[in-house]
PDB file of N, CA, C and O in Angstrom:
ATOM      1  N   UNK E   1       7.099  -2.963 -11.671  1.00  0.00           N
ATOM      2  CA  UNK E   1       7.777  -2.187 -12.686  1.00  0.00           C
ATOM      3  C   UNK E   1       6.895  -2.167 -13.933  1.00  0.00           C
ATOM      4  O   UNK E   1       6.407  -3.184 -14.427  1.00  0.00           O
ATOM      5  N   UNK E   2       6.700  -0.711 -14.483  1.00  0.00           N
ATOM      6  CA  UNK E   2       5.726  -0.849 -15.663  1.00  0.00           C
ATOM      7  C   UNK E   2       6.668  -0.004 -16.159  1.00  0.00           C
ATOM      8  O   UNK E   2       7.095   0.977 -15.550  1.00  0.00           O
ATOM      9  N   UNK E   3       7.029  -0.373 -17.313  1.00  0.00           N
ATOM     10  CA  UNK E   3       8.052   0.479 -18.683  1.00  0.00           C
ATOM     11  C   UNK E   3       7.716   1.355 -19.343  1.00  0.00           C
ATOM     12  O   UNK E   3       8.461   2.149 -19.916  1.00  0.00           O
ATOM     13  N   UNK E   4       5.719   1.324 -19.368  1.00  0.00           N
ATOM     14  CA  UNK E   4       5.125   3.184 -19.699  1.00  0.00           C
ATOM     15  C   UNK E   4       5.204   4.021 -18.870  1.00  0.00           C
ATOM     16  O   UNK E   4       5.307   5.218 -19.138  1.00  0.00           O
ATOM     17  N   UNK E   5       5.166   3.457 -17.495  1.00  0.00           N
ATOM     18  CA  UNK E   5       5.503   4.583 -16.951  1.00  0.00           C
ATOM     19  C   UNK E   5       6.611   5.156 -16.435  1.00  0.00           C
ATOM     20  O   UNK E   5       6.724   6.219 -15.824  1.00  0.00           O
ATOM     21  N   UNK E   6       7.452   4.319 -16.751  1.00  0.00           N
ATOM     22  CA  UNK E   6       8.833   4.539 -16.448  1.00  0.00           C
ATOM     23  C   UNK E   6       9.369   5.583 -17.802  1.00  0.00           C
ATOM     24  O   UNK E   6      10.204   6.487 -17.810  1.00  0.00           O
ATOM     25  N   UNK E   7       8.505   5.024 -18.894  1.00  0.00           N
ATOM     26  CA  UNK E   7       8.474   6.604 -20.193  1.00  0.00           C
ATOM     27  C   UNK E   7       8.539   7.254 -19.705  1.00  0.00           C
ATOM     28  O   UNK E   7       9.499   8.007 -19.544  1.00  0.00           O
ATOM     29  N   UNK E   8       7.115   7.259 -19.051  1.00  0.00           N
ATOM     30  CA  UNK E   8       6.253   8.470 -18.964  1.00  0.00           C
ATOM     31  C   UNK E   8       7.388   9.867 -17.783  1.00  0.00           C
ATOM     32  O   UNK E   8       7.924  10.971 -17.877  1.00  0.00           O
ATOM     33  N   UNK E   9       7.165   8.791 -16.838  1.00  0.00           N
ATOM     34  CA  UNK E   9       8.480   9.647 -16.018  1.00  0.00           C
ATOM     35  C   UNK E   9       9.771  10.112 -16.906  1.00  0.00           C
ATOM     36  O   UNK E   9      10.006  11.313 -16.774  1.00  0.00           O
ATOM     37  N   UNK E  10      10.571   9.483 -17.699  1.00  0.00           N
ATOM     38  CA  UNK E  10      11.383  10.221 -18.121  1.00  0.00           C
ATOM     39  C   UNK E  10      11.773  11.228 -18.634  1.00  0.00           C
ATOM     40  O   UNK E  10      12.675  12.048 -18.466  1.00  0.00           O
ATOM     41  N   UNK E  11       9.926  10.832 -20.126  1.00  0.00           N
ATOM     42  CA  UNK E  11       9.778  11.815 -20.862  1.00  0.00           C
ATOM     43  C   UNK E  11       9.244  13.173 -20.525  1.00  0.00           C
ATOM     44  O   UNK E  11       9.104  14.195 -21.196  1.00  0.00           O
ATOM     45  N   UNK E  12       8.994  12.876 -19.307  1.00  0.00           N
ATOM     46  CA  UNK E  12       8.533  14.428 -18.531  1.00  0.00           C
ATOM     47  C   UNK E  12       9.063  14.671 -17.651  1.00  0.00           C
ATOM     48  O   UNK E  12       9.140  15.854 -17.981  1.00  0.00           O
ATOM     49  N   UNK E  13       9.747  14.646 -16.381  1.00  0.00           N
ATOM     50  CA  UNK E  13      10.386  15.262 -15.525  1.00  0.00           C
ATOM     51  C   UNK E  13      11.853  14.602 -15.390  1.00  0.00           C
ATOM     52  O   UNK E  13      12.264  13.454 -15.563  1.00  0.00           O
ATOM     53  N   UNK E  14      12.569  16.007 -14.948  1.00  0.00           N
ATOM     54  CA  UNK E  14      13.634  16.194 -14.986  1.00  0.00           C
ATOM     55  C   UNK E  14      14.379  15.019 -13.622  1.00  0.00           C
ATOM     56  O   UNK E  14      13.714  14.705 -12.635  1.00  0.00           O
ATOM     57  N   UNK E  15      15.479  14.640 -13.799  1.00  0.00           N
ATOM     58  CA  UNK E  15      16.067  13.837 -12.829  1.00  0.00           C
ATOM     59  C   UNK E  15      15.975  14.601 -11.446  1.00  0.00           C
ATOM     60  O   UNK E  15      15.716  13.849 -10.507  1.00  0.00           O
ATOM     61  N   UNK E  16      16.098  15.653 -11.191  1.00  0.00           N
ATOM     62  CA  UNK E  16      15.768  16.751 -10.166  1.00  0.00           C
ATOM     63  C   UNK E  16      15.040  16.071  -9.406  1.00  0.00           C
ATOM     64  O   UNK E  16      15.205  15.503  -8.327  1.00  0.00           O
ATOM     65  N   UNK E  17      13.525  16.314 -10.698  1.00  0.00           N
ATOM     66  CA  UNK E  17      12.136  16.325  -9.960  1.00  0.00           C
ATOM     67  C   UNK E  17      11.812  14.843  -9.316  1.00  0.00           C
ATOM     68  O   UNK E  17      11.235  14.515  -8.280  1.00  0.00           O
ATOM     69  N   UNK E  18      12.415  14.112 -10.345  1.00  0.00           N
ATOM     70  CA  UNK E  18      12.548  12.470 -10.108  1.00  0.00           C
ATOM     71  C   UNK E  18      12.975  12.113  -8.133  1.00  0.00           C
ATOM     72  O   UNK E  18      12.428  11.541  -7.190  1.00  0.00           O
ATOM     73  N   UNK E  19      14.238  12.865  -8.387  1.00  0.00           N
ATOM     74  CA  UNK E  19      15.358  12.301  -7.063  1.00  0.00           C
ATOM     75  C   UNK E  19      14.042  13.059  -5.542  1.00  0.00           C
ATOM     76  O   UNK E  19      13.678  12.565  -4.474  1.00  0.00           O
ATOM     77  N   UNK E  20      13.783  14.131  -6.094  1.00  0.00           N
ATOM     78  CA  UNK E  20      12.905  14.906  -5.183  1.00  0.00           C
ATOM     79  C   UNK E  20      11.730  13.710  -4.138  1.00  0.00           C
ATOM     80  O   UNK E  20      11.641  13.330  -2.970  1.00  0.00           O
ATOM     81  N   UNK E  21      10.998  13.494  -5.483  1.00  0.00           N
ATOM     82  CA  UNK E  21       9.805  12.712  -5.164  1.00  0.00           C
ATOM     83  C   UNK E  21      10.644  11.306  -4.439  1.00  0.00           C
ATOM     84  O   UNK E  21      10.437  11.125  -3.239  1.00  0.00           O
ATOM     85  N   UNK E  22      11.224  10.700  -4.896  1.00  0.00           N
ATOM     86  CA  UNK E  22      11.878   9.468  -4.160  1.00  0.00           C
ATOM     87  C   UNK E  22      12.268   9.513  -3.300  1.00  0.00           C
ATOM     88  O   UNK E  22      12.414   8.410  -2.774  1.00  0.00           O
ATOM     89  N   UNK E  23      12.732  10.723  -2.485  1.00  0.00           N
ATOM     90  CA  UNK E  23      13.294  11.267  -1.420  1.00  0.00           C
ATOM     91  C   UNK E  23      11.464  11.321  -0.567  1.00  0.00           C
ATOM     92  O   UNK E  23      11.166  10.897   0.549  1.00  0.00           O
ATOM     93  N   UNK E  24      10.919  11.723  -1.187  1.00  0.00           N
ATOM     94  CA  UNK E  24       9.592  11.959  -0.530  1.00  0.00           C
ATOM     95  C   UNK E  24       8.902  10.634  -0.394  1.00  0.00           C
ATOM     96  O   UNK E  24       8.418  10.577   0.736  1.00  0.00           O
ATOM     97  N   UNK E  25       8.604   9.304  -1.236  1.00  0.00           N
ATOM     98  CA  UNK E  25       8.306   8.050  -0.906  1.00  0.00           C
ATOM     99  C   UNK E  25       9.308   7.262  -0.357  1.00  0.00           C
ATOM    100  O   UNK E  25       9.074   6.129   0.065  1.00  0.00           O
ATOM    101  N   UNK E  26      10.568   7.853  -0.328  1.00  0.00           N
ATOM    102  CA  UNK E  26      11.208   7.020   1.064  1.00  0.00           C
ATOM    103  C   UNK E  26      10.741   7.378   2.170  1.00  0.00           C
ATOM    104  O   UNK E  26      10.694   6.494   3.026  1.00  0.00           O
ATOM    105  N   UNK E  27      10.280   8.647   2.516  1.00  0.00           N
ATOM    106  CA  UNK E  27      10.211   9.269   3.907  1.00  0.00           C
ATOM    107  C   UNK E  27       8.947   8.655   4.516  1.00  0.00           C
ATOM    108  O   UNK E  27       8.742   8.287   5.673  1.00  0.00           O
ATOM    109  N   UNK E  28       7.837   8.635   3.014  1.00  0.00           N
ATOM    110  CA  UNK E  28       6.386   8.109   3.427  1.00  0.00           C
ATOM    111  C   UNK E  28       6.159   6.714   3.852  1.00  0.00           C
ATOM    112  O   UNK E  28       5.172   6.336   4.482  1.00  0.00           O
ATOM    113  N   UNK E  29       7.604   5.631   3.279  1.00  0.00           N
ATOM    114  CA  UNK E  29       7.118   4.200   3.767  1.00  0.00           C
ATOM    115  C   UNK E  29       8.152   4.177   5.025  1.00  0.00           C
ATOM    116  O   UNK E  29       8.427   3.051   5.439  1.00  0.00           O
ATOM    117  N   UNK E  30       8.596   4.989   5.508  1.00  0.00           N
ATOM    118  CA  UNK E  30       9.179   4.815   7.175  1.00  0.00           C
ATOM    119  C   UNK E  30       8.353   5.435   8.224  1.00  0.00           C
ATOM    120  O   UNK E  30       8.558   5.676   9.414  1.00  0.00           O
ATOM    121  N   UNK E  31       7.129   5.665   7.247  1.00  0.00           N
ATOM    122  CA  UNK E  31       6.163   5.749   8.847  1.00  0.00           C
ATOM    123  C   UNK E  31       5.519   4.779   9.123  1.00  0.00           C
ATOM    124  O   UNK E  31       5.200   3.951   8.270  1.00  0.00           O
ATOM    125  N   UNK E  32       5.089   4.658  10.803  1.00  0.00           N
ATOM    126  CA  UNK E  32       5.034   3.568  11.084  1.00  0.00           C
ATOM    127  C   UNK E  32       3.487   3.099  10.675  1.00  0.00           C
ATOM    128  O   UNK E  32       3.095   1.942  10.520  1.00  0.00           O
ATOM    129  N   UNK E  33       2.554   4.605  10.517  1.00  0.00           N
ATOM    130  CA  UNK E  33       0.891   3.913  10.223  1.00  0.00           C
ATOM    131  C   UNK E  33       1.190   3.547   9.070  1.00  0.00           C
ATOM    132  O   UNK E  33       0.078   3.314   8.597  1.00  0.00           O
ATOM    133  N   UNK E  34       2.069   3.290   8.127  1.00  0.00           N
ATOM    134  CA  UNK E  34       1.802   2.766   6.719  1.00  0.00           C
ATOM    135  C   UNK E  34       1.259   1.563   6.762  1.00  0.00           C
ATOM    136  O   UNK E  34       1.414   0.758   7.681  1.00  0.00           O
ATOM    137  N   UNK E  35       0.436   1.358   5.514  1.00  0.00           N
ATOM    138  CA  UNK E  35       0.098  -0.249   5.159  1.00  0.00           C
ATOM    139  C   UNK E  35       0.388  -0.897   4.857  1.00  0.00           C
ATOM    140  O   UNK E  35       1.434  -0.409   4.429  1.00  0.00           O
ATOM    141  N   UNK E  36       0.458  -2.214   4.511  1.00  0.00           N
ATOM    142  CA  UNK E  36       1.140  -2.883   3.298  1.00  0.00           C
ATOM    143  C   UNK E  36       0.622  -2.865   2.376  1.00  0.00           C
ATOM    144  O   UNK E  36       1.139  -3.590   1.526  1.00  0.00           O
ATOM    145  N   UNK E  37      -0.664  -2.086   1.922  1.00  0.00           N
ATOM    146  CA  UNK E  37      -0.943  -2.210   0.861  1.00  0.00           C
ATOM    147  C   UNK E  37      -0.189  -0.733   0.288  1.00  0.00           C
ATOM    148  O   UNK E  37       0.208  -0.587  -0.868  1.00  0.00           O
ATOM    149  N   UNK E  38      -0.102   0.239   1.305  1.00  0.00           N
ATOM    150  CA  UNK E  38       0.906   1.246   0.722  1.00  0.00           C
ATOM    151  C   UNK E  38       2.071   1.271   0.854  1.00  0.00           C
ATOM    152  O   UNK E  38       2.875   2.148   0.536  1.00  0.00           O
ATOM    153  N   UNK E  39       2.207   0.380   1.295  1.00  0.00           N
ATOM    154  CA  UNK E  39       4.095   0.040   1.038  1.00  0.00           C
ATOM    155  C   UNK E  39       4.181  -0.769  -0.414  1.00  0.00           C
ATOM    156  O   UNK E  39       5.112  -0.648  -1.210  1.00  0.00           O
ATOM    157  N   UNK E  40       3.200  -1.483  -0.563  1.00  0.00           N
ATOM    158  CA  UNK E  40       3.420  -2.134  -2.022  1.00  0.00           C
ATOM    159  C   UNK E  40       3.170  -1.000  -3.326  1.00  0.00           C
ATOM    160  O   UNK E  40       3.755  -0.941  -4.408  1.00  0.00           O
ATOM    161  N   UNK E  41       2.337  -0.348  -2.907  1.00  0.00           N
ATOM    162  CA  UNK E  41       2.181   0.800  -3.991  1.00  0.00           C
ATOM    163  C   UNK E  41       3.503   1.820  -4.022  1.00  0.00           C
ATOM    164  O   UNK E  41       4.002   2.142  -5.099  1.00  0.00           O
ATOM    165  N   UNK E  42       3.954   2.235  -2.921  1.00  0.00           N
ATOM    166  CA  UNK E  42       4.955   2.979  -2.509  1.00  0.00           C
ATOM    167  C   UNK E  42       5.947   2.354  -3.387  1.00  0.00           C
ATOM    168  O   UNK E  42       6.452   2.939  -4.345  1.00  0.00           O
ATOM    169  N   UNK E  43       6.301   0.765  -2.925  1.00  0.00           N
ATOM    170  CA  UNK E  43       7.493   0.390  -3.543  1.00  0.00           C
ATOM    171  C   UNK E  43       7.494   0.273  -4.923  1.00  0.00           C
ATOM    172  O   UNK E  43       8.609   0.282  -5.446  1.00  0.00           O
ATOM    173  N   UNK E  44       6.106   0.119  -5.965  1.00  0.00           N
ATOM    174  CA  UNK E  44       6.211   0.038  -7.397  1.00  0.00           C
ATOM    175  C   UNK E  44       6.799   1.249  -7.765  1.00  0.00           C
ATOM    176  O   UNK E  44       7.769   1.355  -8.515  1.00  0.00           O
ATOM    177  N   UNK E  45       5.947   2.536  -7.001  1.00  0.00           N
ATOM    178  CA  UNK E  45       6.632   3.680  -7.664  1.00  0.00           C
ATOM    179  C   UNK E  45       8.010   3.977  -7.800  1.00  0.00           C
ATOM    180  O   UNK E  45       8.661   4.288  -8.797  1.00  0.00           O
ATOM    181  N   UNK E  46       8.454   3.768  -6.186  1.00  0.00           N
ATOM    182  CA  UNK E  46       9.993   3.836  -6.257  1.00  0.00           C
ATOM    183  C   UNK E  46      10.652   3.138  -7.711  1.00  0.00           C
ATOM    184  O   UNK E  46      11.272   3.705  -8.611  1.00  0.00           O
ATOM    185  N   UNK E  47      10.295   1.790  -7.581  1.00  0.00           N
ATOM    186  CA  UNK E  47      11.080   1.113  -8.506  1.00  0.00           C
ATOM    187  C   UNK E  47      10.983   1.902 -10.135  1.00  0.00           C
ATOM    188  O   UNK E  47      11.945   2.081 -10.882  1.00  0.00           O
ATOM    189  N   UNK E  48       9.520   2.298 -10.409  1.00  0.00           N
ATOM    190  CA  UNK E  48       9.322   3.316 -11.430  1.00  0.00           C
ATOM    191  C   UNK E  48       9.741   4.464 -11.614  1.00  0.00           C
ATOM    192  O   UNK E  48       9.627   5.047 -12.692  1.00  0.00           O
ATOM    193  N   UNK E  49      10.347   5.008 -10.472  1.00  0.00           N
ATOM    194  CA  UNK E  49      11.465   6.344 -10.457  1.00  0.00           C
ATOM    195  C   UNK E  49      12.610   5.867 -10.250  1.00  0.00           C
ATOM    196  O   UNK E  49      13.271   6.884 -10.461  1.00  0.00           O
ATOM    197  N   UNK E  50      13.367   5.067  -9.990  1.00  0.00           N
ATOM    198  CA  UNK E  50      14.837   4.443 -10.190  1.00  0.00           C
ATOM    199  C   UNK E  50      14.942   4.005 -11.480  1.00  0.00           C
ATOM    200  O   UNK E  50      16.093   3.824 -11.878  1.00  0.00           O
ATOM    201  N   UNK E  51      14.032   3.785 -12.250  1.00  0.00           N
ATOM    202  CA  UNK E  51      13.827   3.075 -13.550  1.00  0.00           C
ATOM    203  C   UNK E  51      14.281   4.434 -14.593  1.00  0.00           C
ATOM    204  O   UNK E  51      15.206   4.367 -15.403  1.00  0.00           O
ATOM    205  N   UNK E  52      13.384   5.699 -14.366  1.00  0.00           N
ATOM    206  CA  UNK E  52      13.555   6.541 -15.105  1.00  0.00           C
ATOM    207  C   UNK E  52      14.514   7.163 -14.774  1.00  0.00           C
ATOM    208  O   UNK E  52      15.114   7.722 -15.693  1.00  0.00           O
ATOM    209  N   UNK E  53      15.013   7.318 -13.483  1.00  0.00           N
ATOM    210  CA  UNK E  53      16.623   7.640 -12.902  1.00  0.00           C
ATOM    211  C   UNK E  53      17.542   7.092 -14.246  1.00  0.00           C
ATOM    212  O   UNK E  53      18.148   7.766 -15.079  1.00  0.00           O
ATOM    213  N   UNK E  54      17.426   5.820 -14.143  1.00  0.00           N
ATOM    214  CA  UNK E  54      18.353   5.240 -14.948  1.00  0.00           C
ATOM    215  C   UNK E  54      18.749   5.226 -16.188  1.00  0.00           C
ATOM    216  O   UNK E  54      19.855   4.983 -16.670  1.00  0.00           O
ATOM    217  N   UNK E  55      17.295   5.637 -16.883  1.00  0.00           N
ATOM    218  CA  UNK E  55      17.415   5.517 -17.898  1.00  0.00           C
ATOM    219  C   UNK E  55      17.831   6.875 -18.183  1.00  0.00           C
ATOM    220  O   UNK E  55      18.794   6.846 -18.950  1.00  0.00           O
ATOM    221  N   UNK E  56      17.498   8.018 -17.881  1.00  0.00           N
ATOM    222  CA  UNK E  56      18.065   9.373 -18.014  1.00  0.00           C
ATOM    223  C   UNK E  56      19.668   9.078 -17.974  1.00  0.00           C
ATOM    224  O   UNK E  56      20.199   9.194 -19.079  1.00  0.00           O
ATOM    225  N   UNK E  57      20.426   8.762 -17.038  1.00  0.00           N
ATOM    226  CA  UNK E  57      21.562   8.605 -16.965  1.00  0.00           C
ATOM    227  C   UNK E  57      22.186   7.927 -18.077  1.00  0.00           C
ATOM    228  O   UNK E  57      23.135   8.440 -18.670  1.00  0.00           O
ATOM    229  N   UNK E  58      21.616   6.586 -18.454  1.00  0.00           N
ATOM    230  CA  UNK E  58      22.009   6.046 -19.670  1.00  0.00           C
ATOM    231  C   UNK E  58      22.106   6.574 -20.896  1.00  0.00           C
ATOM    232  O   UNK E  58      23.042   6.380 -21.672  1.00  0.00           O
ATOM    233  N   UNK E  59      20.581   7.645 -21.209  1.00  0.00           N
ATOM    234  CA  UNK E  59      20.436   8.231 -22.329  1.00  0.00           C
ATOM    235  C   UNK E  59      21.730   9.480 -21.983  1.00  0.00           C
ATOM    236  O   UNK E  59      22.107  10.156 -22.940  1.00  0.00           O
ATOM    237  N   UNK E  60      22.210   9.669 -20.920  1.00  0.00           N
ATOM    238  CA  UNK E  60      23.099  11.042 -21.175  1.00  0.00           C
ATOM    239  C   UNK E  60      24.225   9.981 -21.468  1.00  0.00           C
ATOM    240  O   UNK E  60      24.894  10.462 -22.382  1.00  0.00           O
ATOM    241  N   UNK E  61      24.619   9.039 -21.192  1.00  0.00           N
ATOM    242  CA  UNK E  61      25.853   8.309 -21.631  1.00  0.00           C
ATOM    243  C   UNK E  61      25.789   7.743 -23.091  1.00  0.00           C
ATOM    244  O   UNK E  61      26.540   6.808 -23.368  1.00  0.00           O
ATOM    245  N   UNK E  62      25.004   8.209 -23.973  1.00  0.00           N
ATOM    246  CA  UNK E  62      24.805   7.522 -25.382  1.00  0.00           C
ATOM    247  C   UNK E  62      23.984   6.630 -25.759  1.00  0.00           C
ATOM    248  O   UNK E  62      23.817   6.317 -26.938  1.00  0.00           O
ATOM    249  N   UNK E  63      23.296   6.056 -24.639  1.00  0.00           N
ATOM    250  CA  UNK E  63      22.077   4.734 -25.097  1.00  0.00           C
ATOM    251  C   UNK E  63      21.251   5.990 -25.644  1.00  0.00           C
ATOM    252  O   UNK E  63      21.242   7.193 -25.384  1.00  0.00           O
ATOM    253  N   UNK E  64      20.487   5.060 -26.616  1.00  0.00           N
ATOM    254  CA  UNK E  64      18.882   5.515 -27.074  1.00  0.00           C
ATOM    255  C   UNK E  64      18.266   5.081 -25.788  1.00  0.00           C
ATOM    256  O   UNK E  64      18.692   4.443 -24.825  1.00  0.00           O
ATOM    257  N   UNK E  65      16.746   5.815 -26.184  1.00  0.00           N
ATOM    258  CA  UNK E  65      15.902   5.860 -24.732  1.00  0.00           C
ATOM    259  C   UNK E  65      15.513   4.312 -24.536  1.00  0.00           C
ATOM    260  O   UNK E  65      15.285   3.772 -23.453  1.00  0.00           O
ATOM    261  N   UNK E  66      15.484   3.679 -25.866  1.00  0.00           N
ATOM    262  CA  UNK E  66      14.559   2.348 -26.191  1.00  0.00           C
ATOM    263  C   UNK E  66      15.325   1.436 -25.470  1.00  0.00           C
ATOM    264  O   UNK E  66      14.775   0.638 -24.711  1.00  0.00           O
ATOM    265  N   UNK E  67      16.877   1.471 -25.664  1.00  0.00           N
ATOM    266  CA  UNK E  67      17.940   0.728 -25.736  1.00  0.00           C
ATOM    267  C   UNK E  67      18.227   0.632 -23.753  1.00  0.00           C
ATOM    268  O   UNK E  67      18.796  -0.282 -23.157  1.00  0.00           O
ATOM    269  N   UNK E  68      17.580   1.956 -23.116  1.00  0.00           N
ATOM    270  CA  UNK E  68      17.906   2.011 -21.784  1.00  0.00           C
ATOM    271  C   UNK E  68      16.655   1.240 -21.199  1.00  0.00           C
ATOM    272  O   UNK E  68      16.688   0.297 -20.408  1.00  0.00           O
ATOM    273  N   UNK E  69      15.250   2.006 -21.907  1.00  0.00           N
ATOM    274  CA  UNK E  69      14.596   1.037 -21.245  1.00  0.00           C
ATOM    275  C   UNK E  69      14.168  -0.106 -21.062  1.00  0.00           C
ATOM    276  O   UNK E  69      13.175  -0.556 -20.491  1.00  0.00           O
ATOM    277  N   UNK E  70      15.281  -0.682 -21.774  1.00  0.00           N
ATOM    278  CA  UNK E  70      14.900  -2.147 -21.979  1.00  0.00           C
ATOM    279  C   UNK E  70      15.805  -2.901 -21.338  1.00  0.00           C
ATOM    280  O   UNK E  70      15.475  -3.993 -20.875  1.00  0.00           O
ATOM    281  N   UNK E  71      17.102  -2.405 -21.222  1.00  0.00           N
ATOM    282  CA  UNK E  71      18.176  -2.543 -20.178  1.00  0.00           C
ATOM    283  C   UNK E  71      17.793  -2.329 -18.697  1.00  0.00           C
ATOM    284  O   UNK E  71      18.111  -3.130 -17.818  1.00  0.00           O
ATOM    285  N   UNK E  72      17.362  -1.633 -18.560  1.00  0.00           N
ATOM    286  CA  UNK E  72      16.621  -1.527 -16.897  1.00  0.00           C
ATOM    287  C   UNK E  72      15.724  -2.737 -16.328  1.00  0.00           C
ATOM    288  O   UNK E  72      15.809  -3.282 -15.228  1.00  0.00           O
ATOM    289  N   UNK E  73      14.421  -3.125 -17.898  1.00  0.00           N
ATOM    290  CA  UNK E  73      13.746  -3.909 -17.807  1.00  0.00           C
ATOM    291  C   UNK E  73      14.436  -5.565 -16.972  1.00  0.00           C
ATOM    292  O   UNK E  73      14.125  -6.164 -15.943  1.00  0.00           O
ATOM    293  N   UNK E  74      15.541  -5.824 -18.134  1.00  0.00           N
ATOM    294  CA  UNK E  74      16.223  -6.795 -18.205  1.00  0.00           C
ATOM    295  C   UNK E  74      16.682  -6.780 -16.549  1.00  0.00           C
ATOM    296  O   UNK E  74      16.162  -7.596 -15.788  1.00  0.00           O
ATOM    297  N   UNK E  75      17.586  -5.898 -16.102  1.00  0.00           N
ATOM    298  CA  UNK E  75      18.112  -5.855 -14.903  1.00  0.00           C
ATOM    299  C   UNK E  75      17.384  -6.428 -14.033  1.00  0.00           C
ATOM    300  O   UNK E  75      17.740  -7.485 -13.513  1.00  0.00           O
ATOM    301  N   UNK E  76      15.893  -5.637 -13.639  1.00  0.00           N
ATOM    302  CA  UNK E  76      14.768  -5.929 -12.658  1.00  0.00           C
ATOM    303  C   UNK E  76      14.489  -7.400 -12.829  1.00  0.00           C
ATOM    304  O   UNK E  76      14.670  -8.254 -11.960  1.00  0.00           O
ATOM    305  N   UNK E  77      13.918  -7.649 -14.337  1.00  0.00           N
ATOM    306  CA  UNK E  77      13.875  -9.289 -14.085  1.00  0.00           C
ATOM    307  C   UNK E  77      14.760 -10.318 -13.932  1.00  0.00           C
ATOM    308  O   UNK E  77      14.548 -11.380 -13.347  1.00  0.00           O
ATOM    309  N   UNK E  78      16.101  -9.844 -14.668  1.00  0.00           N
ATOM    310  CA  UNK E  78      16.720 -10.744 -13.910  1.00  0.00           C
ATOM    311  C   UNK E  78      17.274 -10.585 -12.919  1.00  0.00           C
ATOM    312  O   UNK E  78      18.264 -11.308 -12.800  1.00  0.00           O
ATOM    313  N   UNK E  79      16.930  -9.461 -11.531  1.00  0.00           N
ATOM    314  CA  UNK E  79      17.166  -9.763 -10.750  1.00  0.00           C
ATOM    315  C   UNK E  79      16.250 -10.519  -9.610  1.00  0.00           C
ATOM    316  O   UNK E  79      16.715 -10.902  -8.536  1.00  0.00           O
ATOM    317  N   UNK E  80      14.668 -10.699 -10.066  1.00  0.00           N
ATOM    318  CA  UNK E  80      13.992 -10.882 -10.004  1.00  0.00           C
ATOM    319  C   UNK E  80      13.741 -12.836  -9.703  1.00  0.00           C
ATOM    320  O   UNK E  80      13.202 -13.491  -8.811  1.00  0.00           O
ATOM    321  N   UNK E  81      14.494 -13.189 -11.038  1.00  0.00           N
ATOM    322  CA  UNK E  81      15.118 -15.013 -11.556  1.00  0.00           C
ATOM    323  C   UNK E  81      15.723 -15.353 -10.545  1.00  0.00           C
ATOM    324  O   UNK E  81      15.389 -16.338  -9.887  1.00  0.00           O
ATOM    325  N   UNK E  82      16.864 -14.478 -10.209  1.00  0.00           N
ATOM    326  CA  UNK E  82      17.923 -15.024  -9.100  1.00  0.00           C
ATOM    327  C   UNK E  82      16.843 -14.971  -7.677  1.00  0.00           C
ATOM    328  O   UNK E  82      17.648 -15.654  -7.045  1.00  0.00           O
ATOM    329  N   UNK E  83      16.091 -14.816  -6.996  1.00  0.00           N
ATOM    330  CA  UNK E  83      15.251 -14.791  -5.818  1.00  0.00           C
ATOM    331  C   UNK E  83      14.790 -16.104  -6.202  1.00  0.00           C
ATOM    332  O   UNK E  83      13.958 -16.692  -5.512  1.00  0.00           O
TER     333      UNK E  83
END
């Protein structure tokens, strides 16, 4: 999880384009030639488009952008503690 680019995603594409592409790196790590080194890349991104998922959603519910992405942050690591 990187929080610029989880900006970066927000501040530029639409939740649309977001849900699109995630739909497209789910499809890419259920093949079977994948690697693990592209399943690990695969999975940062995901987590970097659920991130900006979220935070879009938050910012339409009244958070500031700052206030979401830092709430997302928090989530990941601490879900991260509990493992």
């Amino acid at each position: 999880m990187k929080l610029p680019i989880i900006r970066q995603f927000y501040q530029n594409q639409t939740p649309e384009n977001l849900e699109t592409a995630l739909e497209v790196l789910e499809s890419f790590s259920e093949f079977r030639g994948t690697t693990e080194e592209d399943l690990n890349v695969v999975g940062e991104m995901i987590t970097d488009i659920c991130g900006a998922l979220e935070v879009h959603q938050n910012v339409k519910n009244g958070m500031s952008e700052r206030e979401a992405l830092n709430g997302f942050a928090q989530k990941v690591l601490g879900s991260i503690d509990k493992n």
